Amino acid sequence: MYEKIWKHSKIAFGGDYNPEQWDEDTWKEDMRLFKLAHVDTVTLNVFSWASLQPAEDEYSFEKLDRIMEMVRENGLKVVLATSTGAHPAWMARKYPEILRTEFNGMKRKFGGRHNSCPNSPIYRKYSVRLAKKLAERYKDYDNIIAWHISNEYGGECYCENCEKAFRVWLKEKYKTIDELNRAWNTAFWGHTFYDWEDVVLPNLLSEHFETERTMFQGISLDYRRFNSDSILECYKLEYEAVKAQTPDIPVTTNLMGFYKPLDYQKWAKYMDMVSWDNYPANEDTPAQIAMSHELMRGIGQGKPFLLMEQTPSVTNWLPYNALKRPGVMRLWSYQAVAHGADSVMFFQMRRSIGACEKYHGALIDHAGHENTRVFREMSELGKELSLLGEKILGTRMKSDVAIMFDWDNWWSIEYSAGPSCLLKYRDEIQNYYTALFEQNVATDIISCEEDLSQYRVVIAPILYMVKPGVDEKIRQFVANGGVFITTFFSGYVDEHDLVTVGGYPGKLRDVLGIWVEESDALPKDSRNHFTWEGKQYEATLLCDLLHEEGAKALSTYEEDFYAGMPALTKNIFGKGSAYYVATRSTQEFYQRFLSRVLDEAGVTGRLDLPQGVEGTVRENEKYRFVFLLNHTKDEKEIMIERACTDLLTGENFDKGDVISLQETKVAILKEERNV
Ligand code: GLA
Ligand code: ZN
């Protein structure tokens, strides 16, 4: 499957290039500089709608023709965008319906980008028409390796088009108004809807009093799903338009990692390759960046995975746009590759001279020549990636451990009024992921739909919403010998955010062997404690007060009126076991606890590396490629466990040798699999 989709013989290196902002002499100079930097792939035509369709009945492709010709003559591959991320000014003037309405009800005017209403028939008509025309015109260019639909889809709209479309979406989902009233529990506060027309969008004018605070979670949750689906529909329409002309060119759109408004697990089903833009803040930890890569790789379920954008050095939107320190751009590029990416692409190739991104990093700076630190670092990386060639393309990552992450849970947990404003879904996911990351445990991030039988351990931090079938899947997994871990605030509601009555954690009660009677929200800085295997740990955020119903308490609270009640339980269920972590604790606890559980579950093959060195493995039938990344400022020494060759230096190592990695340095160790 991989070979059919991936149309490049190496890790793609290059990125967003906007020649339409420059004169043609500059283009020529750019071609020279690209060669120097070993750039082999450019993303073109991301924001050119205004010049491609200067008026309603007028299209103009001559400039793009010249650009396409030039890059082909220069041996470059192309990721061709459809330009529909920003509509032209004439369209906004003539059809104000295409403009979005904000959460507070404010109707927007022309400006910015990503400002088109996803449910506007006019926007859909013209965006799809443009995609079709582009595909018809450029379909014979065999250097196009991907379609890039629009750009960083996102945001939301509360206009009248969307309100009407919301009612249609609801009718399709609930069929009858009675079912809608049941699902939303509208008997509360006399909200009964008599007619579909009574339904309005949930925003500041209706159910919300802040972005995240709503009176009716059911309505707001359905709006989130609807908005994600509406935008996805725009993507799908363009997908079909280009696919009809070019069935063999893979289609993608650049995603944004943990981006809350769009349910990427659903989106990825309609993508031939998953690509994403990695813009960590300078203070983000390697574990945070790694978790985003895992999410993005995971949603593709084995499809090619691309790093579509990152900055060569600075961004322009942070309060302090610090430089990437020497070596960090290379380190983070290899980190993406270490997590499965088959491209290292950037925004942008040449820095623009006006508007908000003129101080955003680029391969070619305002100085205009190659004698810059950033250019040197990029061309060295470009050269290395050329030498690496096809060696690791298409290799897979294998994990025995998975963490469940689900957009419906994200939305519903954070819409929940109570139990604590400190409860943030992603933070809890990160706590568990980081504990695994620190022990170099390969971890997949999976949706609730995934087949669990391929894993030994599945962790579902705050699985608040249990959608139909998910409890049964977990039950089977554990019954067949799997190890399942979940936490406080799990099993409370069904897919409509309606509470499962009869005792928490609802449908997970039998497999966990517990009943949670109450849950105590601890104010910031307040703590309880528990002791596990000889060491005392903090309990914060939420402390569940639970009863054992078959499970065994492994530790109990030490303070307050619930001292003595279980803080950590284990239930043997069929051939497997299910753990319940009833409170939030510290990284030290999570690391020790998970390490113990992994040992019990027989998860072997963890790389034993010094603190701050990340290790991952990509493999194919013949070889294992072990990535070692030194995220620290110190030199680190690593003992070699199997004979191997460092693909980046060509150096050979035997078992027992020591490889030393300087600050920010990387090794890719190639090992034979069957020795
Ligand atoms: C995003 C966009 C690009 C550009 C960069 C700047 O990722 O896709 O068009 O705006 O951010 O960092
Ligand atoms: Zn709208």
XYZ file of C-alpha atoms and ligand atoms in Angstrom:
688
model
C 0.000 0.000 0.000
C 2.765 2.417 0.985
C 4.601 2.184 -2.343
C 1.446 3.054 -4.237
C 0.867 6.187 -2.234
C 4.308 7.649 -1.595
C 5.651 9.210 -4.772
C 9.129 10.208 -3.725
C 12.336 8.197 -3.482
C 13.456 9.793 -0.230
C 12.324 11.782 2.750
C 10.819 14.889 1.173
C 12.706 18.058 2.092
C 11.447 21.562 1.353
C 8.226 23.389 2.111
C 5.844 26.263 1.408
C 7.063 28.422 -1.433
C 5.146 31.537 -2.479
C 6.700 32.791 -5.741
C 3.535 34.821 -6.442
C 4.884 37.302 -3.889
C 8.068 37.849 -5.947
C 9.250 38.865 -9.404
C 10.582 36.291 -11.829
C 14.231 37.190 -11.337
C 13.835 36.242 -7.747
C 12.377 32.881 -8.785
C 15.571 32.102 -10.677
C 17.676 32.944 -7.688
C 15.413 30.781 -5.549
C 16.048 27.797 -7.816
C 19.780 28.250 -7.318
C 19.376 28.493 -3.560
C 17.080 25.451 -3.420
C 19.744 23.394 -5.146
C 22.345 24.579 -2.675
C 20.085 23.623 0.209
C 19.161 20.206 -1.272
C 15.494 21.192 -1.359
C 13.610 18.654 -3.454
C 9.942 19.405 -2.720
C 7.926 22.609 -2.698
C 4.390 23.231 -1.548
C 2.870 25.615 -4.074
C -0.284 27.606 -4.507
C -1.439 27.721 -0.896
C -2.933 31.220 -0.995
C -3.419 32.162 -4.641
C -7.173 32.125 -5.131
C -7.262 35.896 -5.714
C -4.912 35.650 -8.675
C -6.275 32.349 -10.021
C -9.846 33.666 -10.121
C -9.689 37.456 -10.277
C -13.420 37.760 -11.030
C -16.451 35.541 -10.875
C -16.222 34.413 -14.496
C -12.522 34.745 -15.000
C -9.749 32.295 -14.296
C -6.073 32.928 -14.845
C -3.508 30.166 -14.542
C -0.626 31.621 -16.573
C 1.505 32.560 -13.623
C 1.014 29.211 -11.957
C 1.804 27.535 -15.292
C 5.162 29.298 -15.351
C 5.871 28.370 -11.768
C 4.919 24.741 -12.351
C 7.134 24.594 -15.436
C 10.055 26.162 -13.653
C 9.972 23.842 -10.659
C 9.624 20.816 -12.929
C 12.604 21.896 -14.999
C 14.533 22.220 -11.786
C 13.722 18.666 -10.760
C 11.508 19.603 -7.842
C 8.570 17.586 -6.577
C 5.387 19.490 -5.860
C 2.785 19.380 -3.138
C 0.049 21.269 -4.934
C -2.404 23.198 -2.812
C -5.876 24.198 -3.910
C -5.718 27.751 -2.540
C -9.121 27.630 -0.902
C -8.000 28.665 2.597
C -8.644 32.343 1.791
C -11.392 33.500 -0.552
C -10.932 36.456 -2.941
C -12.190 39.921 -2.021
C -14.663 40.086 -4.913
C -16.419 37.032 -3.534
C -16.902 38.573 -0.122
C -18.169 41.798 -1.695
C -20.609 40.055 -3.986
C -21.693 37.241 -1.653
C -21.440 38.358 1.974
C -23.035 35.011 2.911
C -19.623 33.364 2.509
C -18.288 35.293 5.510
C -18.227 33.688 8.896
C -20.127 34.748 11.991
C -18.239 34.551 15.257
C -19.144 32.967 18.569
C -20.456 36.282 19.885
C -22.714 36.730 16.859
C -20.442 39.220 15.110
C -20.653 38.934 11.336
C -17.217 39.206 9.795
C -16.164 41.271 6.802
C -13.458 40.452 4.277
C -10.108 39.925 5.992
C -7.711 37.413 7.439
C -7.972 33.868 6.134
C -10.022 30.814 7.020
C -12.910 33.212 7.008
C -15.272 31.294 4.743
C -18.464 29.786 6.111
C -18.134 26.019 5.674
C -21.848 25.711 4.930
C -21.990 28.477 2.375
C -23.219 27.010 -0.952
C -21.290 29.738 -2.779
C -18.025 28.942 -0.998
C -18.474 25.261 -1.666
C -19.339 25.819 -5.299
C -16.342 27.984 -6.062
C -13.789 26.140 -3.938
C -14.690 22.831 -5.552
C -14.675 24.396 -9.002
C -11.184 25.762 -8.433
C -9.904 22.404 -7.176
C -11.353 20.733 -10.256
C -9.797 23.251 -12.629
C -6.402 22.874 -10.997
C -6.584 19.104 -11.241
C -7.642 19.229 -14.894
C -4.864 21.608 -15.747
C -1.957 20.001 -13.904
C -2.918 16.337 -13.939
C -0.104 15.356 -16.266
C 2.663 16.720 -14.106
C 4.286 13.567 -12.806
C 6.219 15.517 -10.184
C 3.108 16.208 -8.112
C 3.467 13.985 -5.053
C 0.367 15.195 -3.210
C -2.668 17.394 -3.279
C -2.841 19.762 -0.349
C -6.475 20.770 0.109
C -6.995 24.281 1.496
C -4.732 24.988 4.481
C -5.017 24.292 8.190
C -8.789 23.952 8.195
C -10.234 25.202 11.424
C -12.388 27.596 13.373
C -16.142 27.631 13.457
C -19.093 29.594 12.168
C -22.403 30.658 13.701
C -24.118 32.206 10.693
C -27.592 31.550 9.384
C -26.358 29.088 6.754
C -24.801 27.108 9.555
C -27.900 27.301 11.720
C -30.008 25.873 8.901
C -27.439 23.203 8.164
C -27.279 22.317 11.876
C -31.004 21.543 11.836
C -30.582 19.318 8.790
C -27.656 17.544 10.464
C -29.739 17.010 13.608
C -32.735 15.725 11.691
C -30.543 13.186 10.007
C -29.096 12.108 13.309
C -32.178 12.035 15.536
C -34.996 11.549 13.001
C -37.670 12.831 15.407
C -37.874 15.909 17.583
C -38.796 13.668 20.522
C -35.548 11.798 20.184
C -33.680 15.089 20.046
C -35.426 16.231 23.229
C -34.497 12.976 24.934
C -30.859 13.105 23.834
C -30.454 16.662 25.042
C -32.527 16.150 28.211
C -34.526 19.260 27.366
C -36.985 18.622 30.189
C -34.332 20.471 32.197
C -35.157 24.198 32.426
C -38.202 23.766 30.216
C -36.170 23.628 27.034
C -38.486 21.285 25.127
C -38.245 21.916 21.378
C -41.553 21.693 19.505
C -40.125 22.080 16.051
C -36.696 21.786 14.402
C -36.945 25.507 13.714
C -36.756 26.138 17.476
C -33.190 24.908 17.515
C -30.556 27.661 17.402
C -26.789 27.433 17.433
C -25.231 27.282 20.901
C -23.108 30.395 21.355
C -22.986 33.583 23.419
C -26.436 34.554 22.116
C -28.017 31.340 23.387
C -26.654 28.554 25.631
C -23.127 29.746 26.363
C -21.860 32.192 28.919
C -18.201 31.648 28.032
C -16.478 29.771 25.235
C -16.216 26.597 27.262
C -19.227 27.093 29.547
C -22.598 25.995 28.326
C -25.970 25.405 29.973
C -26.670 22.430 27.690
C -23.708 20.167 27.073
C -25.698 17.976 24.688
C -26.417 20.858 22.327
C -22.907 22.256 22.480
C -21.381 18.833 21.959
C -23.522 18.216 18.884
C -22.528 21.624 17.558
C -18.846 20.654 17.904
C -19.491 17.453 15.965
C -21.538 19.324 13.388
C -18.908 22.036 12.900
C -16.140 19.460 12.455
C -18.328 17.559 9.972
C -19.238 20.747 8.078
C -15.626 21.677 7.531
C -14.782 18.076 6.723
C -17.473 18.168 4.056
C -15.657 21.087 2.361
C -12.493 19.010 2.386
C -14.282 15.936 1.044
C -15.866 17.841 -1.824
C -12.477 19.116 -2.953
C -10.982 15.670 -2.370
C -13.490 14.148 -4.773
C -12.942 16.918 -7.314
C -9.196 16.337 -7.566
C -9.437 12.571 -7.194
C -11.773 12.375 -10.185
C -8.997 13.834 -12.357
C -5.952 12.337 -10.684
C -6.870 9.067 -8.983
C -3.204 8.215 -8.369
C -2.119 11.375 -6.633
C -2.551 11.103 -2.874
C -4.571 13.790 -1.145
C -3.909 15.389 2.205
C -4.501 18.565 4.144
C -2.213 19.949 6.823
C -3.551 19.243 10.304
C -2.494 20.853 13.564
C -1.884 18.131 16.138
C -4.059 18.421 19.233
C -6.450 20.833 17.593
C -9.664 20.709 19.546
C -12.284 21.973 17.051
C -11.785 19.196 14.489
C -12.209 15.497 15.132
C -9.124 14.412 13.226
C -9.755 10.733 13.911
C -12.817 11.080 11.731
C -11.055 13.314 9.220
C -8.142 10.926 8.713
C -10.465 8.331 7.174
C -10.765 10.622 4.185
C -7.078 11.361 3.798
C -4.622 9.310 1.712
C -1.725 10.585 3.814
C -1.808 12.360 7.147
C 0.254 15.506 7.310
C 0.621 18.069 10.039
C 2.279 21.318 11.061
C 4.517 21.164 14.114
C 4.921 24.493 15.882
C 5.845 23.796 19.472
C 6.427 26.649 21.869
C 10.054 26.963 22.873
C 9.330 25.665 26.337
C 7.473 22.554 25.170
C 9.103 19.356 26.340
C 10.244 16.624 23.952
C 7.462 14.458 25.408
C 4.842 17.035 24.428
C 6.112 17.234 20.873
C 6.399 13.460 20.670
C 2.810 13.010 21.832
C 1.539 15.229 19.019
C 3.515 13.185 16.497
C 2.020 9.998 17.939
C -1.497 11.357 17.688
C -0.991 12.472 14.107
C 0.733 9.256 13.028
C -1.874 7.185 14.835
C -4.936 8.674 13.186
C -3.583 7.541 9.823
C -3.540 3.890 10.925
C -0.561 3.073 8.765
C -1.010 5.644 6.015
C 2.089 7.644 5.054
C 2.751 10.318 7.631
C 4.226 13.710 6.794
C 5.654 16.670 8.598
C 4.178 19.330 6.314
C 5.375 22.429 8.151
C 7.663 23.583 10.904
C 9.613 26.779 11.182
C 13.302 26.826 10.268
C 13.833 29.016 13.329
C 11.359 31.613 14.603
C 7.603 31.937 14.450
C 5.869 35.305 14.461
C 2.887 34.798 16.748
C 4.421 33.990 20.122
C 4.904 36.711 22.724
C 8.649 35.973 22.534
C 9.705 34.498 19.223
C 12.949 32.989 20.356
C 15.374 31.512 17.846
C 15.681 27.784 17.544
C 19.093 27.207 19.036
C 21.804 25.746 16.766
C 21.032 22.079 16.210
C 17.443 22.233 17.437
C 15.823 22.485 13.990
C 17.741 19.359 12.959
C 16.922 17.593 16.218
C 13.193 18.304 15.909
C 13.242 17.320 12.237
C 14.678 13.935 13.140
C 12.239 13.656 16.006
C 9.420 13.813 13.445
C 11.169 11.147 11.377
C 11.769 9.103 14.527
C 8.003 9.075 15.011
C 7.284 7.909 11.496
C 7.368 10.999 9.259
C 8.565 10.562 5.700
C 8.994 14.256 5.059
C 10.722 17.190 6.697
C 9.013 20.262 5.359
C 8.956 23.868 6.407
C 7.023 27.041 6.334
C 8.554 28.846 4.471
C 11.147 28.913 1.722
C 11.463 32.689 1.367
C 10.482 35.300 3.916
C 7.823 37.714 2.711
C 8.347 41.467 3.008
C 4.916 42.546 4.161
C 2.034 41.529 6.448
C 2.015 39.409 9.539
C 4.461 36.694 8.535
C 7.328 38.883 7.404
C 9.280 38.028 10.545
C 8.469 34.324 10.420
C 11.484 32.097 9.811
C 12.418 30.971 6.310
C 15.142 29.152 4.436
C 15.920 32.355 2.554
C 15.972 35.318 4.893
C 15.495 39.029 4.067
C 19.243 39.182 3.512
C 18.436 37.222 0.363
C 21.534 35.003 0.228
C 22.827 31.721 1.527
C 25.253 33.075 4.110
C 23.038 32.733 7.151
C 23.050 30.335 10.074
C 19.573 29.085 9.241
C 20.425 28.444 5.594
C 23.587 26.579 6.564
C 21.789 24.402 9.085
C 19.032 23.637 6.626
C 21.338 22.788 3.767
C 23.344 20.456 5.988
C 20.152 18.694 6.954
C 19.042 18.634 3.319
C 22.285 16.980 2.354
C 21.999 14.387 5.097
C 18.473 13.507 4.079
C 19.629 13.093 0.471
C 22.310 10.680 1.620
C 19.766 8.789 3.700
C 17.807 8.253 0.497
C 15.092 5.650 0.675
C 16.522 3.629 3.564
C 13.858 4.252 6.163
C 10.922 5.139 3.924
C 7.796 3.244 4.758
C 9.175 1.536 7.856
C 6.656 0.929 10.642
C 6.505 1.523 14.352
C 5.270 -1.201 16.642
C 3.823 -0.720 20.103
C 2.463 -3.011 22.772
C 1.025 -0.067 24.634
C -1.709 2.335 23.594
C -3.303 5.413 25.071
C -6.883 6.148 24.085
C -7.666 9.675 22.989
C -11.073 10.743 21.765
C -12.404 14.096 20.571
C -15.929 13.518 21.926
C -14.371 12.974 25.320
C -12.224 16.067 24.953
C -15.259 18.211 24.132
C -17.587 16.754 26.748
C -15.079 16.686 29.616
C -14.236 20.324 29.126
C -17.848 21.407 28.656
C -18.747 19.694 31.900
C -20.031 22.029 34.614
C -18.098 20.498 37.486
C -16.361 18.775 39.061
C -13.249 20.970 38.652
C -12.122 23.812 36.433
C -8.655 22.297 36.578
C -9.723 19.183 34.736
C -8.101 19.248 31.295
C -8.283 16.140 29.161
C -5.063 16.641 27.269
C -3.098 17.226 30.485
C -4.165 13.868 31.865
C -3.309 12.140 28.594
C 0.063 13.878 28.661
C 0.768 12.736 32.236
C 0.505 9.102 31.209
C 2.230 9.574 27.872
C 5.177 11.370 29.474
C 5.633 8.589 31.996
C 5.913 6.115 29.121
C 8.053 8.460 27.023
C 10.559 8.844 29.855
C 10.987 5.062 29.820
C 11.240 4.899 26.031
C 8.116 2.808 25.734
C 6.748 2.874 22.193
C 3.181 4.087 22.594
C 0.382 4.428 20.078
C -2.313 7.021 20.558
C -5.526 5.410 19.409
C -9.183 6.234 18.998
C -11.998 4.381 20.759
C -12.663 2.543 17.518
C -9.292 0.853 17.287
C -8.828 -2.898 17.537
C -7.384 -3.384 21.030
C -6.271 -6.978 20.547
C -2.934 -5.858 19.072
C -1.900 -4.340 22.428
C -0.896 -5.702 25.814
C -1.676 -2.572 27.761
C -4.352 0.025 26.984
C -4.576 3.198 29.045
C -7.664 5.396 28.825
C -7.166 8.405 31.113
C -10.515 10.022 31.989
C -12.688 7.952 29.715
C -15.635 10.082 30.759
C -17.840 9.255 27.791
C -18.233 5.601 26.907
C -19.648 5.445 23.407
C -21.687 2.443 22.261
C -19.584 -0.691 22.003
C -16.511 0.729 23.702
C -17.187 -0.894 27.078
C -17.692 -4.268 25.420
C -14.461 -3.885 23.502
C -12.596 -3.122 26.741
C -14.313 -6.040 28.492
C -13.220 -8.430 25.728
C -9.729 -7.037 25.702
C -9.292 -7.614 29.420
C -11.107 -10.958 29.420
C -8.623 -12.135 26.785
C -5.625 -11.190 28.882
C -5.124 -7.471 28.255
C -4.258 -4.942 30.917
C -6.502 -1.886 31.063
C -5.917 1.275 33.073
C -8.368 4.089 33.572
C -8.819 6.927 36.022
C -11.188 9.166 37.956
C -14.084 10.781 36.001
C -14.504 7.759 33.750
C -17.622 5.924 32.648
C -20.007 8.707 33.593
C -21.958 9.345 30.403
C -23.161 7.914 27.105
C -22.604 9.418 23.671
C -25.184 12.156 24.360
C -23.473 13.213 27.576
C -26.379 11.684 29.524
C -25.372 10.063 32.780
C -25.390 6.279 32.995
C -27.340 5.759 36.209
C -26.828 2.989 38.744
C -23.387 4.026 39.948
C -20.147 5.298 38.449
C -18.144 4.312 36.451
C -21.261 3.155 34.648
C -20.613 0.537 32.032
C -17.025 0.082 33.185
C -18.064 -0.973 36.689
C -17.883 -4.713 36.143
C -14.533 -4.755 34.412
C -13.015 -2.450 37.035
C -14.795 -4.153 39.940
C -15.572 -0.904 41.735
C -18.349 1.540 42.566
C -17.450 5.217 42.780
C -19.899 6.829 45.158
C -18.553 10.393 45.302
C -15.696 12.462 43.966
C -13.941 15.250 45.850
C -12.510 18.141 43.812
C -9.399 19.471 45.509
C -8.757 23.187 45.132
C -5.444 24.182 43.584
C -2.536 23.495 45.966
C -4.631 21.228 48.174
C -3.482 17.620 48.567
C -4.314 14.228 49.949
C -1.773 11.396 50.018
C -1.459 7.687 49.420
C 1.387 5.237 49.801
C 2.167 2.609 47.198
C 4.958 0.050 47.398
C 6.716 1.827 50.209
C 6.551 5.372 48.954
C 4.121 8.172 49.644
C 2.612 10.144 46.743
C 0.383 13.163 46.345
C -3.275 12.923 45.384
C -4.574 16.073 43.675
C -7.337 17.391 41.416
C -10.016 14.760 42.095
C -10.215 12.081 44.740
C -12.829 9.418 44.083
C -14.500 7.826 47.069
C -14.986 4.281 45.911
C -15.999 0.840 47.079
C -14.412 -2.420 46.031
C -16.775 -4.734 44.182
C -14.301 -7.480 43.397
C -11.299 -5.232 42.840
C -8.496 -5.116 45.382
C -7.215 -1.855 46.846
C -3.500 -1.408 46.181
C -3.380 1.810 48.166
C -5.672 4.034 50.215
C -6.047 7.745 51.000
C -4.312 8.924 54.139
C -6.156 12.098 55.048
C -9.597 13.627 55.391
C -12.856 11.823 56.133
C -12.209 9.296 53.377
C -8.844 8.180 54.728
C -8.682 4.415 54.292
C -10.753 4.325 51.117
C -9.014 2.990 47.960
C -6.962 5.379 45.827
C -5.696 2.675 43.471
C -7.357 -0.639 42.650
C -6.743 -3.731 40.565
C -9.401 -6.107 39.335
C -8.705 -9.507 37.865
C -11.207 -10.002 35.065
C -11.022 -13.105 32.900
C -7.404 -13.610 31.876
C -6.486 -9.952 32.288
C -6.638 -7.154 34.780
C -8.047 -3.656 35.063
C -6.524 -0.882 37.162
C -8.319 2.188 38.428
C -6.316 5.245 39.424
C -8.821 7.179 41.528
C -6.888 10.434 41.741
C -4.261 12.501 39.974
C -0.694 12.039 41.154
C 2.861 12.950 40.191
C 5.150 11.921 37.337
C 7.183 9.930 39.807
C 4.143 7.859 40.663
C 3.030 7.413 37.059
C 6.480 6.271 36.011
C 6.873 3.726 38.774
C 3.317 2.509 38.493
C 3.390 2.103 34.711
C 6.790 0.481 34.813
C 5.417 -2.122 37.226
C 2.287 -2.713 35.146
C 4.329 -3.034 31.946
C 6.602 -5.591 33.576
C 3.606 -7.606 34.696
C 2.089 -7.384 31.228
C 5.296 -8.645 29.655
C 6.038 -5.493 27.657
C 9.705 -6.014 26.868
C 12.281 -4.390 24.629
C 12.266 -0.975 26.253
C 15.411 0.939 25.337
C 17.554 1.680 28.341
C 18.812 5.227 27.744
C 20.224 8.063 29.808
C 17.853 10.766 31.032
C 16.981 13.202 28.240
C 17.819 10.857 25.374
C 14.759 9.826 23.415
C 14.689 6.489 21.648
C 12.268 5.120 19.071
C 12.318 2.267 16.591
C 11.116 2.133 12.989
C 11.359 -1.223 11.287
C 10.696 -3.281 8.203
C 11.097 -6.999 7.460
C 14.886 -6.795 7.321
C 16.030 -3.984 9.553
C 15.375 -2.111 12.735
C 16.261 1.579 12.753
C 16.860 2.814 16.269
C 16.625 6.593 16.596
C 18.517 8.178 19.465
C 17.916 11.876 20.101
C 19.795 13.858 22.702
C 17.398 16.547 23.921
C 19.776 17.774 26.614
C 22.612 20.258 26.687
C 25.093 17.602 27.802
C 27.012 14.883 26.089
C 25.399 11.475 26.650
C 26.885 8.014 26.363
C 24.807 5.080 25.283
C 25.783 1.444 25.438
C 25.188 -0.381 22.165
C 23.157 -3.558 22.560
C 23.351 -5.009 19.043
C 25.797 -4.627 16.191
C 24.701 -1.706 14.078
C 25.684 1.160 11.773
C 24.872 4.801 12.366
C 23.267 5.891 9.113
C 24.204 9.516 9.727
C 27.940 8.997 10.280
C 28.549 5.605 8.687
C 30.213 4.441 11.882
C 29.900 0.757 12.822
C 29.322 -0.426 16.377
C 29.484 -3.792 18.087
C 27.577 -4.968 21.091
C 29.146 -3.399 24.162
C 30.547 -0.357 22.335
C 29.590 3.071 23.548
C 28.211 5.771 21.298
C 28.462 9.303 22.557
C 26.000 11.984 21.509
C 26.756 15.664 21.942
C 24.098 18.265 22.759
C 21.129 18.048 20.281
C 22.799 15.257 18.317
C 21.038 12.309 16.743
C 21.945 8.788 15.680
C 19.991 6.397 13.472
C 21.287 2.921 14.194
C 20.549 0.307 11.568
C 20.394 -3.246 12.921
C 19.750 -6.521 11.113
C 16.512 -7.947 12.436
C 17.310 -11.613 12.462
C 20.642 -11.973 14.176
C 0.599 27.764 9.557
C 0.133 27.994 8.148
C 1.112 28.717 7.298
C 1.792 29.797 8.081
C 2.444 29.199 9.278
C 3.235 30.183 10.079
O 1.099 26.549 9.821
O -0.263 26.808 7.520
O 0.414 29.243 6.198
O 0.850 30.732 8.453
O 1.444 28.697 10.111
O 3.799 29.561 11.188
Zn -21.657 29.712 8.611
